[in-house]
Amino acid sequence: MPSDVLLLFAHPRPDLSACNVSLFEAAADAEVTRVDLYGEYPRHDIDVDREQQRLRDHHTVVLQFPVYWYSTPPLMKEWIDLVLEYGFAYGVGGDALAGKRLVCAVTTGAQANAYSAEGMHGHSLRELLRPLERTAVLCQMTYLPPFALFSAQRAAAEGVFDAHAANWRALLQRLKDPRPFSDAVLGADALNPDGRLMIEEGA
């Protein structure tokens, strides 16, 4: 069984990125397969066969993106629409992703307290990303809670980026390990509540 990690990164304006580009570059230290979707497909001409083979070759898929209107940037949504096709990812004979893992590594503009029943967005981040969770379930994948950097534009000034980057590298290393995560981790709202990485039961 493949045990490596495929990191799919999507940012339509990397020149304006406060943290995502730095996190994508930091992932090189973890020796995972990194793909910059906007870099590879600036005209959105996605090579479906190549992307499906990448999925076959890896055990864990990480979608890294800034949250845009409670969803992914447009190219990542298009990638999902085209690559996770019937007969490959779901439906009759569509079991290519069965048993693999999916996790979203995201940044947001708003602070963490905006993502709650009482906050500005009225729901947790995990709830707002539910379409991606249901996509994983339909594809017979194990979905992990999102790994999030809130208030990304202020992360460096507020002194939280370096700790988040360290958690990011630790998470990628753990994702290279095919051992399953505990129910406590899988059921959490986020992999890093309060900025603390939660990757093992009791952590």
Coordinates of C-alpha atoms in Angstrom, one line a residue:
M1 CA 0.0 0.0 0.0
P2 CA 1.4 3.4 -0.9
S3 CA 2.3 5.4 2.2
D4 CA 3.4 8.7 0.9
V5 CA 1.6 12.1 0.9
L6 CA 0.3 14.0 -2.1
L7 CA 0.0 17.8 -1.4
L8 CA -2.2 19.7 -3.8
F9 CA -1.8 23.4 -3.5
A10 CA -4.2 26.0 -5.0
H11 CA -3.8 29.8 -4.7
P12 CA -5.0 32.0 -7.6
R13 CA -2.9 34.9 -6.4
P14 CA 0.3 33.6 -4.8
D15 CA 1.8 37.1 -5.1
L16 CA -0.7 38.2 -2.5
S17 CA -0.3 35.2 -0.3
A18 CA 0.4 36.0 3.4
C19 CA 1.2 32.4 4.5
N20 CA 0.1 29.8 2.0
V21 CA 3.2 30.0 -0.3
S22 CA 5.5 29.8 2.7
L23 CA 3.6 26.8 4.0
F24 CA 3.8 25.1 0.6
E25 CA 7.5 25.7 0.5
A26 CA 8.0 24.5 4.1
A27 CA 6.4 21.2 3.1
A28 CA 9.5 20.4 1.0
D29 CA 11.2 19.6 4.3
A30 CA 8.8 16.8 4.8
E31 CA 9.7 15.2 1.5
V32 CA 6.1 14.8 0.3
T33 CA 4.9 15.1 -3.3
R34 CA 4.0 18.8 -3.9
V35 CA 1.8 20.0 -6.7
D36 CA 1.1 23.7 -7.4
L37 CA -2.2 23.4 -9.4
Y38 CA -2.2 27.0 -10.6
G39 CA 1.5 26.6 -11.6
E40 CA 0.8 23.4 -13.5
Y41 CA -2.5 24.3 -15.0
P42 CA -2.6 28.1 -15.6
R43 CA -5.1 27.6 -18.4
H44 CA -7.2 25.1 -16.3
D45 CA -6.3 22.3 -18.8
I46 CA -6.1 19.6 -16.2
D47 CA -4.5 16.3 -17.2
V48 CA -7.1 14.0 -15.7
D49 CA -5.1 10.8 -16.4
R50 CA -2.0 12.2 -14.7
E51 CA -3.9 13.4 -11.7
Q52 CA -5.7 10.1 -11.3
Q53 CA -2.3 8.3 -11.4
R54 CA -1.0 10.6 -8.7
L55 CA -3.9 9.7 -6.6
R56 CA -3.3 6.0 -7.1
D57 CA 0.4 6.4 -6.1
H58 CA -0.3 8.1 -2.8
H59 CA -2.0 7.0 0.4
T60 CA -2.9 10.5 1.8
V61 CA -4.1 13.5 -0.1
V62 CA -3.8 17.0 1.4
L63 CA -5.7 19.9 -0.2
Q64 CA -4.0 23.2 0.7
F65 CA -5.8 26.4 -0.1
P66 CA -7.1 29.7 1.3
V67 CA -10.8 29.5 2.1
Y68 CA -12.7 31.4 -0.5
W69 CA -16.4 32.0 0.2
Y70 CA -16.6 28.8 2.4
S71 CA -15.0 26.7 -0.3
T72 CA -11.9 26.1 -2.4
P73 CA -10.4 28.4 -5.1
P74 CA -12.0 27.7 -8.5
L75 CA -9.2 25.6 -10.0
M76 CA -9.2 23.1 -7.0
K77 CA -13.0 22.8 -7.4
E78 CA -12.5 22.1 -11.1
W79 CA -9.8 19.5 -10.3
I80 CA -12.3 17.8 -8.0
D81 CA -15.0 17.9 -10.6
L82 CA -12.8 16.4 -13.4
V83 CA -10.5 14.0 -11.6
L84 CA -12.8 12.4 -9.1
E85 CA -15.0 11.0 -11.9
Y86 CA -17.5 8.2 -11.9
G87 CA -16.0 4.8 -12.2
F88 CA -12.7 6.0 -10.7
A89 CA -13.5 7.7 -7.4
Y90 CA -17.1 6.5 -6.9
G91 CA -19.9 4.6 -8.5
V92 CA -19.7 1.2 -10.1
G93 CA -16.0 0.1 -10.2
G94 CA -15.0 3.5 -8.6
D95 CA -12.9 2.3 -5.7
A96 CA -9.5 3.8 -6.6
L97 CA -9.5 5.9 -3.5
A98 CA -11.0 3.5 -1.1
G99 CA -9.0 3.4 2.2
K100 CA -7.0 6.5 1.4
R101 CA -7.0 9.7 3.5
L102 CA -8.1 13.3 2.8
V103 CA -7.3 16.3 4.8
C104 CA -7.7 20.0 4.1
A105 CA -4.9 22.4 5.2
V106 CA -6.5 25.9 5.0
T107 CA -6.0 29.5 5.9
T108 CA -8.8 32.0 6.6
G109 CA -9.1 35.7 6.8
A110 CA -11.3 35.7 9.9
Q111 CA -10.3 34.9 13.5
A112 CA -11.0 31.5 15.0
N113 CA -13.9 32.7 17.0
A114 CA -15.7 33.7 13.9
Y115 CA -16.1 30.0 13.1
S116 CA -18.6 29.0 15.8
A117 CA -22.4 28.9 16.3
E118 CA -22.1 32.3 18.0
G119 CA -19.5 33.7 15.6
M120 CA -19.8 35.7 12.4
H121 CA -20.0 32.6 10.2
G122 CA -22.4 30.7 12.4
H123 CA -20.7 27.4 12.0
S124 CA -17.4 25.7 12.7
L125 CA -14.9 25.5 9.9
R126 CA -15.4 21.8 9.7
E127 CA -19.1 22.3 9.2
L128 CA -18.5 24.9 6.5
L129 CA -16.2 22.5 4.6
R130 CA -18.7 19.7 4.8
P131 CA -19.0 19.3 1.0
L132 CA -15.3 18.2 1.0
E133 CA -15.9 15.8 3.8
R134 CA -18.9 14.3 2.0
T135 CA -16.7 14.0 -1.1
A136 CA -14.2 12.0 0.9
V137 CA -16.9 9.7 2.2
L138 CA -18.4 9.1 -1.2
C139 CA -15.0 8.1 -2.4
Q140 CA -14.6 5.7 0.5
M141 CA -11.8 7.8 2.0
T142 CA -11.0 8.6 5.6
Y143 CA -11.6 12.4 6.2
L144 CA -9.4 14.1 8.8
P145 CA -10.5 17.4 10.4
P146 CA -9.1 20.6 8.8
F147 CA -5.7 21.9 9.7
A148 CA -6.3 25.7 9.9
L149 CA -4.4 28.9 10.2
F150 CA -7.0 31.5 11.2
S151 CA -6.5 35.2 10.6
A152 CA -3.7 34.4 8.2
Q153 CA -3.0 38.1 7.2
R154 CA -2.0 38.8 10.8
A155 CA -0.3 35.5 11.7
A156 CA 3.3 36.7 11.3
A157 CA 2.7 40.0 13.1
E158 CA 0.9 38.2 16.0
G159 CA 3.8 35.7 16.3
V160 CA 1.8 32.6 15.5
F161 CA 3.1 31.7 12.1
D162 CA 6.3 30.0 13.2
A163 CA 4.4 27.7 15.6
H164 CA 1.9 26.9 12.9
A165 CA 4.6 26.1 10.4
A166 CA 6.2 23.7 12.9
N167 CA 2.9 22.0 13.4
W168 CA 2.5 21.8 9.7
R169 CA 5.8 19.9 9.3
A170 CA 4.9 17.6 12.2
L171 CA 1.5 16.9 10.6
L172 CA 3.0 16.0 7.3
Q173 CA 5.5 13.6 8.9
R174 CA 2.6 12.0 10.8
L175 CA 0.6 11.7 7.5
K176 CA 3.4 9.7 6.0
D177 CA 2.7 7.1 8.6
P178 CA -0.1 4.8 7.4
R179 CA -1.2 3.9 10.9
P180 CA -4.9 5.1 11.5
F181 CA -5.8 8.1 13.6
S182 CA -7.8 7.7 16.7
D183 CA -11.5 8.4 16.9
A184 CA -10.8 11.4 19.1
V185 CA -8.7 13.0 16.3
L186 CA -11.1 12.0 13.5
G187 CA -14.0 13.5 15.4
A188 CA -12.4 16.8 16.3
D189 CA -13.5 20.2 14.8
A190 CA -9.9 20.8 13.8
L191 CA -6.5 19.1 13.9
N192 CA -5.0 22.1 15.7
P193 CA -7.5 23.4 18.2
D194 CA -6.2 26.5 19.9
G195 CA -3.1 26.3 17.8
R196 CA -2.0 22.9 19.4
L197 CA -1.5 20.1 17.0
M198 CA -3.8 17.2 17.8
I199 CA -2.6 14.1 16.0
E200 CA -2.8 11.4 18.6
E201 CA -5.3 10.4 21.2
G202 CA -4.5 12.0 24.4
A203 CA -2.3 14.6 22.8

